[in-house]
């Protein structure tokens, strides 16, 4: 059964194709479940408008559009409504308050920035700074312990270029925390297909040693992202080699304030 819970929309300002196009593509590709998790609209108190996520005033249209499609395509494909969110400690409660009135089903954790998008650094930039690694692991562990997240998207996003033994020890602790919290880790197919620095072999070797459960995420930013040739098979081969257990249908978690 083909499933994906990580699909974006043009509201995030770096994806294309509308929701119906994704649904039709998913149906043609044999998907049984399609979950949308566009970048969450963090409601900044100072009115800051993020260039990489939907605006707060777009939340209702996003949720309503997807729930209408869920009803329209009922019996053909299961559509789920979610968001991909960073854990920004000072802002997270405000985010949950903003989302509370809307009929959505889940959050996935995608820690693109540390501390805060406005003042922190992007975690995909190469760094040999151990403090950056420690901050990433600490904030992700805190996020996992909120109980708010269905799974952890591209958990190997941090691009640490320092001593590999330091990296392995840090991500081993992160993997243990994810396992303790019952949160699956996402093996990101977009990163695999486009040759990004993730999936990182060292990370997944540590995840295998810990025994984490794994879910594949297409992280689709265009309809073609659901039809990437051979990428799923490549990922399956790697997960099998490492002895990692893949799940296809996670328990969806809608966080409570």
XYZ file of N, CA and C in Angstrom:
771
model
N 0.836 -1.185 0.000
C 0.000 0.000 0.000
C 0.877 1.243 0.000
N 0.663 2.120 -0.976
C 1.443 3.345 -1.077
C 0.775 4.449 -0.258
N 1.563 5.079 0.594
C 1.060 6.144 1.447
C 2.071 7.276 1.502
N 1.566 8.483 1.732
C 2.443 9.633 1.960
C 1.706 10.632 2.841
N 2.384 11.110 3.869
C 1.792 12.081 4.791
C 2.517 13.429 4.739
N 3.330 13.646 3.701
C 4.185 14.832 3.651
C 4.081 15.455 2.259
N 3.024 16.239 2.054
C 2.744 16.891 0.774
C 2.533 18.383 1.022
N 3.118 19.215 0.160
C 3.039 20.664 0.333
C 2.080 21.289 -0.684
N 1.813 22.569 -0.506
C 0.958 23.318 -1.429
C 1.642 24.652 -1.749
N 1.156 25.385 -2.748
C 1.798 26.654 -3.098
C 1.770 27.707 -1.992
N 0.973 27.501 -0.953
C 0.902 28.495 0.126
C 2.240 28.701 0.837
N 3.132 27.699 0.754
C 4.419 27.835 1.442
C 5.425 28.649 0.628
N 5.028 29.067 -0.574
C 5.844 29.943 -1.430
C 7.039 29.251 -2.086
N 7.165 27.933 -1.925
C 8.233 27.228 -2.640
C 7.757 25.872 -3.149
N 6.445 25.740 -3.337
C 5.866 24.532 -3.940
C 4.917 24.969 -5.052
N 4.632 24.044 -5.960
C 3.706 24.339 -7.054
C 2.653 23.234 -7.134
N 1.616 23.490 -7.919
C 0.480 22.608 -8.165
C -0.513 22.642 -6.999
N -1.790 22.640 -7.362
C -2.812 22.750 -6.327
C -3.149 21.377 -5.748
N -3.986 21.385 -4.745
C -4.299 20.159 -4.004
C -4.943 19.102 -4.888
N -5.854 19.498 -5.742
C -6.517 18.520 -6.611
C -5.506 17.837 -7.542
N -4.547 18.597 -8.033
C -3.535 18.004 -8.908
C -2.729 16.935 -8.165
N -2.405 17.200 -6.901
C -1.701 16.190 -6.104
C -2.565 14.948 -5.918
N -3.832 15.148 -5.636
C -4.728 14.010 -5.414
C -4.842 13.167 -6.672
N -5.029 13.807 -7.803
C -5.161 13.060 -9.061
C -3.858 12.327 -9.394
N -2.729 12.963 -9.143
C -1.439 12.311 -9.379
C -1.265 11.114 -8.456
N -1.627 11.294 -7.197
C -1.509 10.199 -6.229
C -2.389 9.020 -6.622
N -3.587 9.296 -7.061
C -4.476 8.220 -7.506
C -3.872 7.462 -8.685
N -3.359 8.195 -9.656
C -2.770 7.561 -10.839
C -1.540 6.742 -10.475
N -0.835 7.149 -9.415
C 0.381 6.455 -8.999
C 0.101 5.309 -8.039
N -1.156 5.101 -7.701
C -1.516 3.960 -6.865
C -1.491 4.208 -5.366
N -1.476 5.476 -4.960
C -1.513 5.769 -3.524
C -2.898 5.474 -2.958
N -2.930 4.962 -1.754
C -4.180 4.744 -1.038
C -4.420 5.834 0.005
N -3.346 6.465 0.458
C -3.432 7.522 1.470
C -2.548 8.684 1.028
N -3.095 9.910 1.101
C -2.321 11.106 0.805
C -2.568 12.118 1.918
N -1.527 12.411 2.664
C -1.613 13.407 3.722
C -0.903 14.676 3.305
N -1.527 15.800 3.578
C -0.926 17.103 3.313
C -0.361 17.655 4.616
N 0.878 18.130 4.568
C 1.527 18.712 5.743
C 2.338 19.923 5.287
N 1.623 20.960 4.895
C 2.313 22.167 4.443
C 2.898 22.898 5.652
N 3.845 23.789 5.379
C 4.557 24.482 6.450
C 3.587 25.326 7.285
N 3.618 25.087 8.561
C 2.632 25.637 9.485
C 2.716 27.163 9.544
N 1.571 27.837 9.708
C 1.563 29.308 9.762
C 1.859 29.816 11.171
N 3.122 29.961 11.496
C 3.461 30.491 12.815
C 2.939 31.929 12.950
N 2.124 32.208 13.973
C 1.578 33.566 14.155
C 2.523 34.426 14.999
N 3.414 35.122 14.333
C 4.384 35.949 15.039
C 3.713 37.200 15.604
N 4.023 37.513 16.851
C 3.381 38.639 17.525
C 3.711 39.974 16.870
N 4.905 40.081 16.289
C 5.316 41.367 15.711
C 4.894 41.527 14.255
N 4.094 40.575 13.752
C 3.602 40.676 12.390
C 4.568 40.196 11.326
N 5.685 39.593 11.739
C 6.659 39.060 10.774
C 5.970 38.077 9.831
N 6.237 38.195 8.544
C 5.673 37.303 7.532
C 6.785 36.412 6.996
N 6.675 35.125 7.216
C 7.704 34.192 6.788
C 7.648 33.976 5.282
N 8.810 33.868 4.627
C 8.830 33.604 3.188
C 8.696 32.123 2.842
N 8.684 31.247 3.885
C 8.690 29.815 3.572
C 7.534 29.051 4.222
N 6.463 29.742 4.569
C 5.306 29.072 5.155
C 4.037 29.867 4.832
N 2.897 29.223 4.948
C 1.647 29.934 4.716
C 1.444 31.005 5.782
N 0.673 32.005 5.426
C 0.325 33.053 6.382
C -0.791 32.547 7.301
N -0.887 33.079 8.507
C -1.987 32.670 9.385
C -3.363 32.845 8.762
N -3.535 33.894 7.941
C -4.855 34.115 7.359
C -5.170 33.157 6.209
N -4.214 32.282 5.853
C -4.465 31.264 4.833
C -4.850 29.917 5.443
N -4.830 29.812 6.757
C -5.077 28.530 7.418
C -6.448 27.980 7.081
N -7.474 28.799 7.173
C -8.839 28.328 6.954
C -9.023 27.788 5.540
N -8.508 28.513 4.548
C -8.653 28.049 3.164
C -7.925 26.726 2.945
N -6.738 26.590 3.527
C -5.972 25.338 3.419
C -6.764 24.166 3.985
N -7.256 24.317 5.194
C -7.989 23.228 5.853
C -9.305 22.946 5.146
N -10.038 23.984 4.794
C -11.342 23.793 4.149
C -11.199 23.143 2.784
N -10.197 23.567 2.016
C -9.974 22.980 0.686
C -9.693 21.488 0.790
N -8.835 21.107 1.717
C -8.477 19.701 1.855
C -9.633 18.869 2.402
N -10.399 19.407 3.316
C -11.526 18.643 3.839
C -12.619 18.469 2.787
N -12.769 19.447 1.900
C -13.717 19.294 0.795
C -13.260 18.188 -0.156
N -11.950 18.151 -0.458
C -11.420 17.091 -1.316
C -11.515 15.723 -0.623
N -11.312 15.694 0.668
C -11.448 14.441 1.413
C -12.847 13.852 1.220
N -13.849 14.714 1.286
C -15.231 14.262 1.086
C -15.472 13.859 -0.369
N -14.968 14.661 -1.300
C -15.202 14.401 -2.725
C -14.586 13.082 -3.183
N -13.388 12.765 -2.669
C -12.666 11.574 -3.122
C -12.837 10.384 -2.172
N -13.779 10.489 -1.279
C -14.022 9.403 -0.330
C -14.318 8.107 -1.083
N -13.655 7.037 -0.693
C -13.813 5.751 -1.363
C -12.771 5.505 -2.441
N -12.097 6.579 -2.895
C -11.031 6.437 -3.897
C -9.647 6.542 -3.254
N -9.496 7.492 -2.341
C -8.224 7.698 -1.659
C -8.520 8.397 -0.330
N -7.775 8.039 0.694
C -7.926 8.685 1.995
C -7.025 9.912 2.058
N -7.635 11.068 2.258
C -6.903 12.329 2.347
C -6.874 12.768 3.804
N -5.694 13.196 4.248
C -5.545 13.655 5.626
C -4.970 15.073 5.642
N -5.345 15.823 6.671
C -5.004 17.239 6.768
C -4.056 17.459 7.942
N -2.849 17.918 7.642
C -1.876 18.165 8.691
C -1.001 19.356 8.375
N 0.016 19.540 9.201
C 0.991 20.613 9.030
C 2.375 20.091 9.385
N 3.393 20.656 8.748
C 4.782 20.428 9.151
C 5.210 21.625 9.979
N 5.702 21.378 11.193
C 5.995 22.481 12.109
C 7.356 22.325 12.759
N 8.053 23.441 12.912
C 9.212 23.493 13.784
C 8.725 23.604 15.230
N 9.584 23.223 16.145
C 9.312 23.481 17.549
C 10.127 24.695 17.969
N 9.455 25.845 18.043
C 10.058 27.070 18.544
C 9.517 27.266 19.958
N 10.311 26.997 20.979
C 9.787 26.937 22.345
C 8.979 28.157 22.777
N 9.437 29.351 22.434
C 8.752 30.559 22.895
C 7.445 30.818 22.157
N 7.242 30.137 21.024
C 6.089 30.416 20.177
C 5.132 29.248 20.032
N 5.512 28.080 20.554
C 4.755 26.866 20.228
C 3.342 26.905 20.806
N 3.175 27.356 22.017
C 1.830 27.422 22.592
C 0.941 28.373 21.796
N 1.515 29.455 21.345
C 0.760 30.408 20.517
C 0.336 29.760 19.197
N 1.213 28.929 18.638
C 0.866 28.215 17.419
C -0.316 27.276 17.651
N -0.250 26.478 18.716
C -1.339 25.542 18.992
C -2.653 26.275 19.233
N -2.569 27.442 19.866
C -3.775 28.250 20.079
C -4.356 28.701 18.736
N -3.483 29.093 17.820
C -3.951 29.509 16.496
C -4.628 28.361 15.751
N -4.066 27.161 15.850
C -4.593 26.023 15.096
C -5.838 25.397 15.711
N -6.069 25.643 16.982
C -7.124 24.954 17.718
C -8.497 24.966 17.040
N -8.956 26.082 16.446
C -10.313 26.093 15.873
C -10.461 25.301 14.583
N -9.363 24.873 13.981
C -9.418 24.291 12.645
C -9.495 22.765 12.670
N -10.154 22.235 11.641
C -10.401 20.797 11.554
C -9.230 20.098 10.847
N -8.111 20.015 11.551
C -6.950 19.315 11.015
C -6.682 18.091 11.879
N -5.733 17.218 11.422
C -5.573 15.915 12.075
C -4.218 15.664 12.714
N -3.158 16.328 12.248
C -1.841 15.957 12.759
C -0.797 17.025 12.470
N 0.291 16.957 13.230
C 1.510 17.713 12.978
C 2.653 16.731 12.762
N 3.571 17.101 11.864
C 4.858 16.409 11.803
C 5.934 17.428 12.150
N 6.990 16.957 12.791
C 8.095 17.823 13.198
C 9.100 17.950 12.069
N 9.380 19.179 11.667
C 10.426 19.449 10.683
C 11.236 20.635 11.172
N 12.336 20.375 11.872
C 13.080 21.420 12.577
C 14.076 22.097 11.631
N 13.553 22.937 10.744
C 14.400 23.599 9.754
C 15.317 24.648 10.373
N 14.836 25.310 11.404
C 15.597 26.363 12.077
C 15.714 26.039 13.558
N 16.757 26.547 14.187
C 16.829 26.417 15.631
C 16.326 27.694 16.296
N 15.741 27.532 17.444
C 15.278 28.622 18.314
C 14.111 29.407 17.726
N 14.295 30.003 16.571
C 13.268 30.834 15.953
C 13.751 31.165 14.547
N 12.856 31.086 13.598
C 13.219 31.351 12.199
C 13.858 32.716 11.999
N 13.433 33.704 12.763
C 13.910 35.077 12.567
C 15.314 35.279 13.119
N 15.629 34.616 14.221
C 16.901 34.874 14.905
C 17.848 33.682 14.885
N 17.334 32.491 14.580
C 18.168 31.301 14.573
C 18.764 31.039 13.206
N 19.487 29.936 13.094
C 20.126 29.582 11.833
C 19.430 28.388 11.201
N 19.549 28.284 9.872
C 18.966 27.170 9.137
C 19.807 25.924 9.384
N 19.160 24.838 9.733
C 19.887 23.639 10.141
C 20.499 22.854 8.986
N 20.167 23.218 7.745
C 20.740 22.502 6.613
C 22.050 23.082 6.106
N 22.519 24.161 6.722
C 23.778 24.780 6.324
C 24.942 24.041 6.971
N 26.005 23.731 6.220
C 27.135 23.003 6.824
C 27.695 23.725 8.044
N 27.949 22.971 9.102
C 28.541 23.558 10.305
C 29.357 22.513 11.047
N 30.488 22.946 11.558
C 31.295 22.091 12.419
C 31.138 22.490 13.881
N 30.215 23.384 14.147
C 30.004 23.913 15.490
C 29.227 22.906 16.332
N 29.862 22.377 17.347
C 29.184 21.395 18.198
C 27.984 22.007 18.909
N 28.053 23.293 19.204
C 26.929 23.945 19.872
C 25.672 23.902 19.002
N 25.844 24.032 17.684
C 24.701 23.956 16.776
C 24.100 22.558 16.793
N 24.962 21.547 16.816
C 24.497 20.162 16.892
C 23.755 19.921 18.203
N 24.327 20.383 19.290
C 23.704 20.175 20.596
C 22.358 20.900 20.696
N 22.294 22.109 20.137
C 21.033 22.858 20.151
C 19.965 22.124 19.357
N 20.350 21.614 18.192
C 19.406 20.863 17.358
C 18.865 19.655 18.115
N 19.748 18.878 18.688
C 19.324 17.672 19.399
C 18.455 18.037 20.600
N 18.859 19.069 21.344
C 18.096 19.468 22.528
C 16.691 19.928 22.151
N 16.584 20.790 21.142
C 15.269 21.297 20.770
C 14.391 20.204 20.177
N 14.981 19.306 19.406
C 14.199 18.203 18.851
C 13.731 17.255 19.949
N 14.576 16.993 20.934
C 14.168 16.137 22.048
C 13.023 16.782 22.829
N 13.118 18.087 23.035
C 12.030 18.796 23.712
C 10.746 18.717 22.889
N 10.872 18.843 21.582
C 9.700 18.736 20.713
C 9.068 17.356 20.810
N 9.890 16.323 20.765
C 9.380 14.956 20.834
C 8.613 14.716 22.133
N 9.090 15.326 23.191
C 8.467 15.121 24.503
C 7.188 15.923 24.706
N 6.840 16.793 23.777
C 5.549 17.472 23.874
C 4.391 16.522 23.593
N 4.661 15.432 22.873
C 3.583 14.528 22.472
C 2.732 15.086 21.355
N 3.205 16.150 20.711
C 2.390 16.854 19.714
C 2.573 16.337 18.296
N 3.597 15.506 18.057
C 3.986 15.200 16.684
C 3.748 13.738 16.307
N 3.193 13.563 15.114
C 2.920 12.228 14.580
C 4.196 11.530 14.165
N 5.091 12.256 13.508
C 6.417 11.719 13.205
C 7.405 12.854 13.003
N 8.664 12.478 12.838
C 9.781 13.430 12.775
C 10.314 13.436 11.345
N 10.032 14.513 10.602
C 10.445 14.612 9.201
C 11.934 14.918 9.092
N 12.549 14.349 8.069
C 13.993 14.501 7.812
C 14.780 14.806 9.093
N 14.838 13.869 10.025
C 15.514 14.110 11.307
C 17.015 14.317 11.160
N 17.542 13.963 10.001
C 18.975 14.113 9.717
C 19.256 15.387 8.921
N 18.378 16.367 9.033
C 18.557 17.628 8.310
C 19.820 18.367 8.740
N 20.139 18.364 10.044
C 21.313 19.104 10.497
C 22.558 18.594 9.769
N 23.304 19.514 9.169
C 24.457 19.143 8.326
C 25.754 19.383 9.100
N 26.081 18.456 9.982
C 27.266 18.606 10.821
C 28.490 18.095 10.077
N 29.527 18.933 9.995
C 30.738 18.573 9.253
C 31.934 18.345 10.173
N 31.679 18.306 11.471
C 32.755 18.071 12.422
C 33.037 16.598 12.614
N 33.606 16.251 13.747
C 34.011 14.882 14.067
C 32.804 13.939 14.004
N 32.920 12.882 13.204
C 31.788 11.972 13.021
C 31.397 11.258 14.316
N 32.384 10.980 15.167
C 32.053 10.299 16.417
C 31.184 11.186 17.309
N 31.423 12.495 17.273
C 30.591 13.432 18.023
C 29.182 13.451 17.441
N 29.095 13.491 16.112
C 27.791 13.476 15.445
C 27.016 12.208 15.796
N 27.677 11.081 15.709
C 26.995 9.812 15.971
C 26.474 9.736 17.407
N 27.268 10.192 18.362
C 26.823 10.154 19.757
C 25.600 11.043 19.956
N 25.620 12.208 19.312
C 24.502 13.141 19.466
C 23.226 12.591 18.837
N 23.323 12.080 17.612
C 22.103 11.601 16.965
C 21.635 10.272 17.560
N 22.546 9.518 18.154
C 22.118 8.314 18.857
C 21.200 8.685 20.017
N 21.583 9.743 20.740
C 20.733 10.214 21.838
C 19.383 10.694 21.312
N 19.392 11.363 20.170
C 18.151 11.831 19.559
C 17.269 10.660 19.142
N 17.874 9.658 18.540
C 17.115 8.476 18.122
C 16.521 7.742 19.325
N 17.278 7.678 20.403
C 16.765 7.033 21.615
C 15.561 7.787 22.167
N 15.643 9.120 22.125
C 14.522 9.921 22.626
C 13.286 9.715 21.761
N 13.478 9.666 20.441
C 12.352 9.434 19.542
C 11.715 8.073 19.811
N 12.544 7.075 20.016
C 12.012 5.744 20.309
C 11.268 5.735 21.631
N 11.841 6.376 22.654
C 11.203 6.437 23.963
C 9.848 7.129 23.890
N 9.745 8.146 23.027
C 8.496 8.896 22.880
C 7.529 8.242 21.892
N 7.960 7.186 21.231
C 7.103 6.497 20.271
C 6.881 7.257 18.988
N 7.865 8.081 18.588
C 7.730 8.910 17.389
C 8.571 8.323 16.254
N 7.955 7.892 15.153
C 8.725 7.360 14.020
C 9.579 8.441 13.361
N 10.637 8.001 12.692
C 11.538 8.888 11.953
C 11.257 8.773 10.460
N 11.301 9.894 9.770
C 11.037 9.893 8.330
C 12.319 9.738 7.521
N 12.303 8.785 6.597
C 13.344 8.648 5.582
C 12.872 9.463 4.388
N 13.551 10.570 4.113
C 13.044 11.575 3.197
C 13.410 11.275 1.748
N 12.390 11.012 0.935
C 12.627 10.624 -0.457
C 12.984 11.801 -1.352
N 12.543 12.997 -0.987
C 12.957 14.170 -1.770
C 14.460 14.367 -1.655
N 14.975 14.275 -0.441
C 16.418 14.406 -0.253
C 17.192 13.337 -0.992
N 16.665 12.112 -0.961
C 17.324 11.007 -1.655
C 17.346 11.243 -3.158
N 16.217 11.634 -3.714
C 16.104 11.802 -5.166
C 16.951 12.960 -5.677
N 17.010 14.049 -4.925
C 17.699 15.247 -5.406
C 19.158 15.294 -4.984
N 19.640 14.280 -4.266
C 21.046 14.227 -3.887
C 21.432 15.226 -2.822
N 20.515 15.547 -1.928
C 20.839 16.445 -0.818
C 21.752 15.727 0.187
N 22.132 16.431 1.230
C 23.020 15.818 2.221
C 22.284 14.821 3.106
N 21.003 14.764 2.991
C 20.199 13.767 3.701
C 19.371 12.995 2.690
N 19.073 11.748 2.964
C 19.359 10.947 4.155
C 20.874 10.719 4.366
N 21.300 10.869 5.635
C 22.697 10.674 5.991
C 22.900 9.253 6.506
N 23.821 8.539 5.882
C 24.041 7.138 6.234
C 24.377 6.970 7.723
N 25.251 7.837 8.243
C 25.652 7.705 9.645
C 24.450 7.824 10.573
N 23.552 8.743 10.268
C 22.359 8.900 11.097
C 21.539 7.604 11.105
N 21.320 7.048 9.922
C 20.433 5.893 9.832
C 21.088 4.625 10.379
N 22.397 4.574 10.368
C 23.072 3.465 11.043
C 22.831 3.542 12.549
N 22.848 4.750 13.091
C 22.561 4.906 14.517
C 21.096 4.585 14.814
N 20.194 5.009 13.931
C 18.780 4.691 14.113
C 18.543 3.183 14.084
N 19.279 2.499 13.218
C 19.151 1.041 13.144
C 19.635 0.393 14.429
N 20.738 0.898 14.982
C 21.267 0.354 16.235
C 20.295 0.575 17.388
N 19.602 1.715 17.368
C 18.632 2.025 18.420
C 17.339 1.240 18.222
N 16.982 0.983 16.956
C 15.754 0.247 16.662
C 14.546 1.142 16.449
N 14.769 2.293 15.827
C 13.659 3.206 15.549
C 12.748 2.665 14.453
N 11.480 3.004 14.546
C 10.562 2.747 13.448
C 10.676 3.885 12.433
N 10.485 3.554 11.155
C 10.746 4.497 10.067
C 9.529 4.592 9.158
N 9.246 5.807 8.719
C 8.211 6.025 7.717
C 8.847 6.773 6.555
N 8.451 6.459 5.335
C 8.951 7.196 4.183
C 8.089 8.427 3.954
N 8.747 9.526 3.615
C 8.020 10.744 3.286
C 8.457 11.273 1.939
N 7.499 11.484 1.050
C 7.837 11.992 -0.289
C 8.205 13.461 -0.244
N 7.716 14.194 0.759
C 8.040 15.613 0.894
C 7.795 16.319 -0.440
N 6.626 16.052 -1.017
C 6.341 16.520 -2.377
C 6.066 18.016 -2.407
N 6.817 18.721 -3.239
C 6.613 20.149 -3.463
C 6.077 20.409 -4.870
N 5.878 19.362 -5.633
C 5.232 19.415 -6.937
C 4.690 18.018 -7.207
N 3.760 17.897 -8.142
C 3.112 16.600 -8.351
C 4.122 15.524 -8.739
N 5.162 15.909 -9.475
C 6.167 14.931 -9.872
C 6.866 14.305 -8.668
N 6.783 14.994 -7.531
C 7.392 14.460 -6.323
C 6.741 13.192 -5.809
N 5.551 12.874 -6.324
C 4.871 11.635 -5.950
C 5.130 10.508 -6.937
N 5.887 10.795 -7.977
C 6.126 9.784 -9.015
C 7.612 9.657 -9.330
N 8.435 9.844 -8.311
C 9.876 9.766 -8.510
C 10.280 8.330 -8.842
N 10.837 8.074 -10.021
C 11.131 6.703 -10.416
C 12.225 6.068 -9.571
N 11.938 4.884 -9.082
C 12.908 4.025 -8.382
C 13.346 4.521 -6.997
N 12.941 5.705 -6.602
C 13.439 6.236 -5.330
C 12.923 5.431 -4.153
N 11.645 5.064 -4.174
C 11.104 4.264 -3.078
C 11.831 2.925 -2.982
N 12.113 2.316 -4.139
C 12.815 1.030 -4.143
C 14.227 1.176 -3.588
N 14.914 2.257 -3.923
C 16.255 2.506 -3.382
C 16.200 2.643 -1.872
N 15.201 3.386 -1.395
C 15.058 3.572 0.048
C 14.755 2.248 0.738
N 13.877 1.463 0.139
C 13.535 0.153 0.706
C 14.771 -0.722 0.834
N 15.617 -0.695 -0.180
C 16.842 -1.495 -0.156
C 17.739 -1.083 1.006
N 17.903 0.221 1.185
C 18.746 0.712 2.279
C 18.170 0.341 3.632
N 16.880 0.549 3.813
C 16.252 0.225 5.096
C 16.360 -1.262 5.401
N 16.213 -2.078 4.370
C 16.335 -3.529 4.540
C 17.769 -3.895 4.932
N 18.740 -3.297 4.260
C 20.148 -3.563 4.569
C 20.474 -3.223 6.023
N 19.893 -2.137 6.511
C 20.171 -1.676 7.868
C 19.322 -2.390 8.920
N 18.302 -3.094 8.459
C 17.436 -3.793 9.403
C 16.423 -2.886 10.080
N 16.084 -1.780 9.443
C 15.110 -0.856 9.995
C 13.690 -1.276 9.624
N 12.759 -1.067 10.536
C 11.369 -1.452 10.330
C 10.573 -0.282 9.784
N 9.976 -0.447 8.610
C 9.174 0.607 7.997
C 7.714 0.452 8.394
N 7.088 1.571 8.738
C 5.644 1.593 8.924
C 5.046 2.462 7.826
N 3.806 2.189 7.461
C 3.168 2.941 6.386
C 2.027 3.826 6.870
N 1.432 3.484 8.009
C 0.294 4.247 8.510
C 0.511 4.573 9.984
N 1.086 5.727 10.287
C 1.310 6.101 11.679
C 0.001 6.460 12.374
N 0.023 6.450 13.675
C -1.112 6.954 14.449
C -1.087 8.474 14.395
N -2.114 9.064 13.811
C -2.154 10.517 13.655
C -2.428 11.188 14.996
N -1.625 12.203 15.305
C -1.736 12.895 16.584
C -2.089 14.358 16.338
N -3.243 14.738 16.858
C -3.611 16.161 16.882
C -3.264 16.672 18.272
N -2.350 17.633 18.374
C -1.907 18.065 19.703
C -2.987 18.802 20.469
N -2.878 18.699 21.774
C -3.781 19.440 22.659
C -3.015 20.546 23.356
N -3.659 21.630 23.583
C -3.037 22.753 24.292
C -2.994 22.450 25.782
